[in-house]
Amino acid sequence: MVNNSHFGGFILLGFPGQPQLEMIISGVVFLFYTIALMGNMAIILLPLLDERLQTPMYFFLRNLAILDLCYITNIVPQMLVNVWGKDKKISFGGCAFQLFTDVTLCTVECMLLAVMSYDRFNAVCKPLHYMTIMNPQLSRTLVAMTWGVGVTNCMILSPYAMSLPRCGNHHLDHYFCEISAMVKIACVDTTAMEETLFALCFFIFLTPLLLILVSYGFIAVAVLKIKSAAGRQKAFGTCSSHLIVVSIFYGTVIYMYIQPGNSPSQDEGKLLSIFYSIVTPSLNPLIYTLRNKEFKGAMKRLIGKEKRSLETTGH
């Protein structure tokens, strides 16, 4: 136990009283973290090495990969230190940084997925004008806007959550500094905070989701109008990966934060948090690379180039 009178940080309880479960989860988390590091680094670096991948779609995909790397690295190292070590403490500054970063990156990802659906809409519905519409300046502006919304949302929610009176309670029933867990340990009426959190989550999550659904509605109509089976398959292939990622991310987050009725139980909420904050960033590169012929082609060209270089050096 920690001397609460002299400790200004927090104790991350994780799954208290379940050390075997914690070790199993930490092993799975470490595996997915390794996959996320390798997969997202490949997505970031490969378009820089292959000119054929220097298109708006891969610009947004690269930004998503950077976002996922930051998101998962914000959580996993501290989680593994707490689970594998005896000390489950985190400083107040460390907790604040983790919470601020989590809120910002989660918001940016919601917005970025909507921007990527707009990119796919232009690619499928306006192929002749695609490169003109999605020019580098517009692409950079859209990404900057997603970060602007993310930082603004963070500045509204995070300071309020961190400043709530806790009456000496430092025990966070979670494995990282998550905003709903922070609100739960407050010793004052948090109705106003919970209503603000719900309203912002409703806007931040559902507005981009509506834009995504509208974009894919137009895409579906455009795909059905394509006469050749090969053309339909190509159009579907460019969008299916993004649609899978959107479904996984939004499905989990909506169930977690905006579902009607009762909220998930505490342990269920932790497992859901692990899924959307750790598993999803690991799955994204697998979904995009395994289902993308251009990406696989670029990988083969790079490997072939390296082999030829080695053979030349050997001779």
Tab-separated table of C-alpha atoms in Angstrom:
chain	number	residue	atom	x	y	z
A	1	MET	CA	0.000	0.000	0.000
A	2	VAL	CA	1.089	3.565	-0.646
A	3	ASN	CA	1.187	6.340	1.935
A	4	ASN	CA	-1.626	8.444	0.432
A	5	SER	CA	-0.800	11.501	2.529
A	6	HIS	CA	2.508	11.965	0.685
A	7	PHE	CA	1.627	10.511	-2.730
A	8	GLY	CA	0.285	12.900	-5.360
A	9	GLY	CA	-0.031	10.484	-8.247
A	10	PHE	CA	-2.276	7.497	-8.894
A	11	ILE	CA	-2.270	3.722	-8.472
A	12	LEU	CA	-3.408	1.823	-11.562
A	13	LEU	CA	-5.228	-1.213	-10.200
A	14	GLY	CA	-5.546	-3.069	-13.527
A	15	PHE	CA	-7.379	-6.305	-12.736
A	16	PRO	CA	-7.027	-6.440	-8.928
A	17	GLY	CA	-6.877	-9.900	-7.349
A	18	GLN	CA	-6.395	-11.593	-10.731
A	19	PRO	CA	-2.608	-11.861	-11.236
A	20	GLN	CA	-2.869	-14.820	-13.650
A	21	LEU	CA	-5.362	-12.940	-15.841
A	22	GLU	CA	-3.099	-9.889	-15.782
A	23	MET	CA	-0.095	-11.949	-16.931
A	24	ILE	CA	-2.099	-13.532	-19.777
A	25	ILE	CA	-3.437	-10.149	-20.892
A	26	SER	CA	0.018	-8.553	-20.663
A	27	GLY	CA	1.466	-11.329	-22.873
A	28	VAL	CA	-1.255	-10.793	-25.477
A	29	VAL	CA	-0.796	-7.013	-25.268
A	30	PHE	CA	2.989	-7.345	-25.767
A	31	LEU	CA	2.379	-9.529	-28.849
A	32	PHE	CA	-0.061	-7.024	-30.373
A	33	TYR	CA	2.264	-4.128	-29.504
A	34	THR	CA	5.099	-5.830	-31.425
A	35	ILE	CA	2.775	-6.399	-34.405
A	36	ALA	CA	1.617	-2.762	-34.251
A	37	LEU	CA	5.195	-1.446	-34.203
A	38	MET	CA	6.310	-3.504	-37.209
A	39	GLY	CA	3.105	-3.101	-39.244
A	40	ASN	CA	2.685	0.627	-38.745
A	41	MET	CA	6.385	1.317	-39.346
A	42	ALA	CA	6.067	-0.555	-42.664
A	43	ILE	CA	3.076	1.615	-43.650
A	44	ILE	CA	4.990	4.790	-42.716
A	45	LEU	CA	8.244	3.897	-44.501
A	46	LEU	CA	7.162	1.990	-47.623
A	47	PRO	CA	5.348	4.905	-49.368
A	48	LEU	CA	8.492	6.987	-48.849
A	49	LEU	CA	10.547	4.334	-50.687
A	50	ASP	CA	8.098	3.642	-53.538
A	51	GLU	CA	6.868	6.517	-55.716
A	52	ARG	CA	3.787	4.547	-56.799
A	53	LEU	CA	2.444	4.778	-53.235
A	54	GLN	CA	2.818	8.565	-53.000
A	55	THR	CA	-0.906	9.222	-53.439
A	56	PRO	CA	-3.484	10.926	-51.181
A	57	MET	CA	-4.757	7.537	-49.928
A	58	TYR	CA	-1.311	6.535	-48.680
A	59	PHE	CA	-0.734	10.004	-47.229
A	60	PHE	CA	-3.799	9.524	-45.008
A	61	LEU	CA	-2.867	5.910	-44.312
A	62	ARG	CA	0.597	7.048	-43.211
A	63	ASN	CA	-0.983	9.572	-40.848
A	64	LEU	CA	-3.254	6.851	-39.430
A	65	ALA	CA	-0.201	4.628	-38.863
A	66	ILE	CA	1.651	7.448	-37.041
A	67	LEU	CA	-1.469	8.074	-34.965
A	68	ASP	CA	-1.809	4.387	-34.061
A	69	LEU	CA	1.866	4.162	-33.085
A	70	CYS	CA	1.527	7.164	-30.762
A	71	TYR	CA	-1.769	5.865	-29.376
A	72	ILE	CA	-0.529	2.397	-28.475
A	73	THR	CA	2.860	3.645	-27.185
A	74	ASN	CA	1.056	6.071	-24.878
A	75	ILE	CA	-0.531	3.109	-23.062
A	76	VAL	CA	1.369	-0.169	-23.435
A	77	PRO	CA	4.851	0.544	-21.920
A	78	GLN	CA	3.365	1.942	-18.684
A	79	MET	CA	0.839	-0.922	-18.544
A	80	LEU	CA	3.565	-3.582	-18.905
A	81	VAL	CA	5.762	-1.883	-16.279
A	82	ASN	CA	2.837	-1.929	-13.835
A	83	VAL	CA	1.840	-5.543	-14.544
A	84	TRP	CA	5.354	-7.043	-14.622
A	85	GLY	CA	6.663	-4.996	-11.687
A	86	LYS	CA	5.484	-4.585	-8.111
A	87	ASP	CA	4.949	-0.826	-8.370
A	88	LYS	CA	1.608	0.137	-9.923
A	89	LYS	CA	2.080	3.867	-9.365
A	90	ILE	CA	2.040	6.606	-11.984
A	91	SER	CA	2.879	10.242	-11.244
A	92	PHE	CA	0.240	12.957	-11.539
A	93	GLY	CA	2.107	14.473	-14.503
A	94	GLY	CA	2.468	11.086	-16.183
A	95	CYS	CA	-1.221	10.356	-15.701
A	96	ALA	CA	-2.240	13.780	-17.012
A	97	PHE	CA	-0.030	13.313	-20.092
A	98	GLN	CA	-1.509	9.850	-20.705
A	99	LEU	CA	-5.094	11.100	-20.361
A	100	PHE	CA	-4.553	14.226	-22.507
A	101	THR	CA	-2.842	12.153	-25.206
A	102	ASP	CA	-5.529	9.452	-25.134
A	103	VAL	CA	-8.395	11.942	-25.555
A	104	THR	CA	-6.575	13.843	-28.330
A	105	LEU	CA	-5.566	10.778	-30.353
A	106	CYS	CA	-8.935	9.044	-30.009
A	107	THR	CA	-10.668	12.199	-31.305
A	108	VAL	CA	-8.184	12.628	-34.164
A	109	GLU	CA	-8.673	8.990	-35.227
A	110	CYS	CA	-12.454	9.469	-35.433
A	111	MET	CA	-11.993	12.521	-37.628
A	112	LEU	CA	-9.235	10.973	-39.746
A	113	LEU	CA	-11.372	7.919	-40.575
A	114	ALA	CA	-14.052	10.329	-41.856
A	115	VAL	CA	-11.447	12.175	-43.966
A	116	MET	CA	-10.272	8.838	-45.393
A	117	SER	CA	-13.846	7.951	-46.363
A	118	TYR	CA	-14.090	11.301	-48.205
A	119	ASP	CA	-10.868	10.393	-50.012
A	120	ARG	CA	-12.346	7.011	-51.039
A	121	PHE	CA	-15.554	8.758	-52.167
A	122	ASN	CA	-13.565	10.961	-54.557
A	123	ALA	CA	-11.437	8.041	-55.769
A	124	VAL	CA	-14.479	5.922	-56.683
A	125	CYS	CA	-17.109	8.509	-57.622
A	126	LYS	CA	-14.848	11.103	-59.292
A	127	PRO	CA	-11.836	9.120	-60.574
A	128	LEU	CA	-10.966	11.549	-63.391
A	129	HIS	CA	-10.774	14.512	-61.017
A	130	TYR	CA	-9.453	12.601	-57.982
A	131	MET	CA	-5.865	13.879	-57.991
A	132	THR	CA	-7.048	17.435	-58.681
A	133	ILE	CA	-9.585	17.412	-55.834
A	134	MET	CA	-7.390	15.607	-53.296
A	135	ASN	CA	-4.348	17.789	-53.951
A	136	PRO	CA	-1.496	17.903	-51.389
A	137	GLN	CA	-2.639	21.237	-49.944
A	138	LEU	CA	-6.185	19.994	-49.265
A	139	SER	CA	-4.862	16.721	-47.842
A	140	ARG	CA	-2.566	18.525	-45.390
A	141	THR	CA	-5.363	20.955	-44.443
A	142	LEU	CA	-7.786	18.103	-43.682
A	143	VAL	CA	-5.221	16.346	-41.491
A	144	ALA	CA	-4.436	19.627	-39.680
A	145	MET	CA	-8.171	20.113	-39.041
A	146	THR	CA	-8.465	16.655	-37.459
A	147	TRP	CA	-5.640	17.531	-35.077
A	148	GLY	CA	-7.253	20.905	-34.342
A	149	VAL	CA	-10.520	19.214	-33.323
A	150	GLY	CA	-8.597	16.634	-31.270
A	151	VAL	CA	-6.614	19.204	-29.308
A	152	THR	CA	-9.727	21.368	-28.766
A	153	ASN	CA	-11.709	18.407	-27.416
A	154	CYS	CA	-8.800	17.494	-25.157
A	155	MET	CA	-8.552	21.050	-23.791
A	156	ILE	CA	-12.254	20.972	-22.906
A	157	LEU	CA	-12.447	17.551	-21.239
A	158	SER	CA	-9.038	16.660	-19.829
A	159	PRO	CA	-8.285	19.615	-17.482
A	160	TYR	CA	-11.808	19.319	-16.051
A	161	ALA	CA	-11.380	15.580	-15.402
A	162	MET	CA	-7.945	15.991	-13.812
A	163	SER	CA	-9.089	18.835	-11.542
A	164	LEU	CA	-12.083	16.985	-10.028
A	165	PRO	CA	-11.775	16.633	-6.196
A	166	ARG	CA	-10.882	13.049	-5.212
A	167	CYS	CA	-10.740	13.356	-1.390
A	168	GLY	CA	-7.490	11.409	-1.170
A	169	ASN	CA	-8.597	8.565	-3.435
A	170	HIS	CA	-5.661	7.711	-5.710
A	171	HIS	CA	-6.809	4.266	-6.879
A	172	LEU	CA	-7.805	4.181	-10.553
A	173	ASP	CA	-9.682	0.983	-11.375
A	174	HIS	CA	-8.104	0.708	-14.804
A	175	TYR	CA	-4.788	-0.174	-16.449
A	176	PHE	CA	-4.179	3.372	-17.758
A	177	CYS	CA	-5.391	6.914	-17.029
A	178	GLU	CA	-8.688	6.812	-18.910
A	179	ILE	CA	-11.151	9.689	-18.592
A	180	SER	CA	-14.215	7.722	-17.446
A	181	ALA	CA	-12.125	5.963	-14.762
A	182	MET	CA	-10.875	9.366	-13.588
A	183	VAL	CA	-14.433	10.711	-13.312
A	184	LYS	CA	-15.535	7.662	-11.269
A	185	ILE	CA	-13.090	8.328	-8.390
A	186	ALA	CA	-14.275	11.933	-7.898
A	187	CYS	CA	-15.919	12.580	-4.530
A	188	VAL	CA	-18.328	15.236	-5.849
A	189	ASP	CA	-21.399	15.153	-8.072
A	190	THR	CA	-20.079	14.501	-11.590
A	191	THR	CA	-23.403	14.707	-13.434
A	192	ALA	CA	-22.382	17.874	-15.326
A	193	MET	CA	-19.040	16.301	-16.308
A	194	GLU	CA	-20.707	13.075	-17.437
A	195	GLU	CA	-23.288	14.998	-19.494
A	196	THR	CA	-20.518	17.077	-21.124
A	197	LEU	CA	-18.511	13.916	-21.833
A	198	PHE	CA	-21.549	12.206	-23.363
A	199	ALA	CA	-22.441	15.245	-25.507
A	200	LEU	CA	-18.901	15.655	-26.844
A	201	CYS	CA	-18.524	11.910	-27.445
A	202	PHE	CA	-21.860	11.939	-29.271
A	203	PHE	CA	-20.664	14.775	-31.513
A	204	ILE	CA	-17.059	13.597	-31.946
A	205	PHE	CA	-17.966	9.969	-32.712
A	206	LEU	CA	-21.310	10.127	-34.466
A	207	THR	CA	-20.777	13.166	-36.728
A	208	PRO	CA	-17.789	11.579	-38.510
A	209	LEU	CA	-19.647	8.254	-38.567
A	210	LEU	CA	-22.568	9.940	-40.345
A	211	LEU	CA	-20.151	11.425	-42.921
A	212	ILE	CA	-18.613	7.970	-43.406
A	213	LEU	CA	-22.021	6.349	-43.952
A	214	VAL	CA	-23.044	9.057	-46.455
A	215	SER	CA	-19.737	8.670	-48.342
A	216	TYR	CA	-20.131	4.904	-48.543
A	217	GLY	CA	-23.747	5.292	-49.620
A	218	PHE	CA	-22.556	7.259	-52.665
A	219	ILE	CA	-19.697	4.777	-53.173
A	220	ALA	CA	-22.127	1.817	-53.157
A	221	VAL	CA	-24.313	3.499	-55.798
A	222	ALA	CA	-21.251	4.272	-57.944
A	223	VAL	CA	-19.911	0.704	-57.650
A	224	LEU	CA	-23.262	-0.791	-58.690
A	225	LYS	CA	-23.185	1.358	-61.840
A	226	ILE	CA	-19.821	-0.120	-62.924
A	227	LYS	CA	-20.576	-2.660	-65.652
A	228	SER	CA	-17.428	-4.790	-65.563
A	229	ALA	CA	-16.942	-7.297	-62.743
A	230	ALA	CA	-13.201	-6.460	-62.606
A	231	GLY	CA	-13.993	-2.761	-62.182
A	232	ARG	CA	-16.459	-3.468	-59.386
A	233	GLN	CA	-13.960	-5.726	-57.643
A	234	LYS	CA	-11.214	-3.092	-57.848
A	235	ALA	CA	-13.510	-0.358	-56.483
A	236	PHE	CA	-14.675	-2.641	-53.684
A	237	GLY	CA	-11.086	-3.599	-52.874
A	238	THR	CA	-10.027	0.031	-52.415
A	239	CYS	CA	-12.802	0.628	-49.869
A	240	SER	CA	-13.329	-2.668	-48.030
A	241	SER	CA	-10.178	-2.362	-45.870
A	242	HIS	CA	-11.177	1.098	-44.665
A	243	LEU	CA	-14.738	-0.074	-43.989
A	244	ILE	CA	-13.475	-2.985	-41.851
A	245	VAL	CA	-11.259	-0.637	-39.792
A	246	VAL	CA	-14.148	1.822	-39.331
A	247	SER	CA	-16.499	-0.980	-38.220
A	248	ILE	CA	-14.045	-2.356	-35.634
A	249	PHE	CA	-13.088	1.043	-34.181
A	250	TYR	CA	-16.514	2.673	-34.115
A	251	GLY	CA	-18.327	-0.486	-33.026
A	252	THR	CA	-16.138	-0.803	-29.935
A	253	VAL	CA	-16.086	2.899	-29.046
A	254	ILE	CA	-19.857	3.363	-29.440
A	255	TYR	CA	-20.530	0.297	-27.279
A	256	MET	CA	-18.078	1.658	-24.729
A	257	TYR	CA	-19.175	5.303	-24.491
A	258	ILE	CA	-22.489	5.982	-26.237
A	259	GLN	CA	-24.559	2.839	-25.835
A	260	PRO	CA	-28.089	3.412	-24.506
A	261	GLY	CA	-28.940	2.062	-21.060
A	262	ASN	CA	-26.321	0.769	-18.649
A	263	SER	CA	-22.597	1.199	-19.205
A	264	PRO	CA	-20.361	-1.866	-19.501
A	265	SER	CA	-19.203	-3.450	-16.227
A	266	GLN	CA	-15.791	-2.285	-14.979
A	267	ASP	CA	-13.887	-5.394	-16.118
A	268	GLU	CA	-15.794	-5.473	-19.417
A	269	GLY	CA	-14.931	-1.796	-19.920
A	270	LYS	CA	-11.233	-2.537	-19.370
A	271	LEU	CA	-11.277	-5.376	-21.902
A	272	LEU	CA	-13.071	-3.157	-24.429
A	273	SER	CA	-10.487	-0.431	-23.822
A	274	ILE	CA	-7.712	-2.942	-24.505
A	275	PHE	CA	-9.454	-3.876	-27.748
A	276	TYR	CA	-9.895	-0.385	-29.196
A	277	SER	CA	-6.664	1.100	-27.828
A	278	ILE	CA	-4.267	-1.820	-28.371
A	279	VAL	CA	-5.749	-4.528	-30.612
A	280	THR	CA	-7.261	-2.167	-33.227
A	281	PRO	CA	-3.979	-0.266	-33.918
A	282	SER	CA	-2.370	-3.688	-34.422
A	283	LEU	CA	-5.054	-4.917	-36.797
A	284	ASN	CA	-5.111	-1.764	-38.954
A	285	PRO	CA	-1.788	-2.413	-40.738
A	286	LEU	CA	-2.651	-6.097	-41.231
A	287	ILE	CA	-6.050	-5.236	-42.731
A	288	TYR	CA	-4.630	-2.573	-45.054
A	289	THR	CA	-1.535	-4.508	-46.174
A	290	LEU	CA	-3.006	-8.001	-46.575
A	291	ARG	CA	-5.970	-6.730	-48.608
A	292	ASN	CA	-4.058	-4.186	-50.701
A	293	LYS	CA	-2.479	-5.364	-53.970
A	294	GLU	CA	-0.553	-2.086	-54.455
A	295	PHE	CA	1.035	-2.372	-51.020
A	296	LYS	CA	1.933	-6.045	-51.489
A	297	GLY	CA	3.364	-5.201	-54.925
A	298	ALA	CA	5.487	-2.411	-53.450
A	299	MET	CA	6.747	-4.782	-50.741
A	300	LYS	CA	7.731	-7.389	-53.378
A	301	ARG	CA	9.504	-4.734	-55.482
A	302	LEU	CA	11.446	-3.530	-52.429
A	303	ILE	CA	12.462	-7.089	-51.456
A	304	GLY	CA	13.457	-7.812	-55.083
A	305	LYS	CA	15.508	-4.626	-55.205
A	306	GLU	CA	17.314	-5.576	-51.980
A	307	LYS	CA	18.063	-9.073	-53.316
A	308	ARG	CA	19.505	-7.669	-56.538
A	309	SER	CA	21.593	-5.202	-54.534
A	310	LEU	CA	22.980	-8.012	-52.366
A	311	GLU	CA	23.749	-10.166	-55.395
A	312	THR	CA	25.577	-7.267	-57.042
A	313	THR	CA	27.569	-6.639	-53.871
A	314	GLY	CA	28.390	-10.354	-53.638
A	315	HIS	CA	29.784	-10.432	-57.168
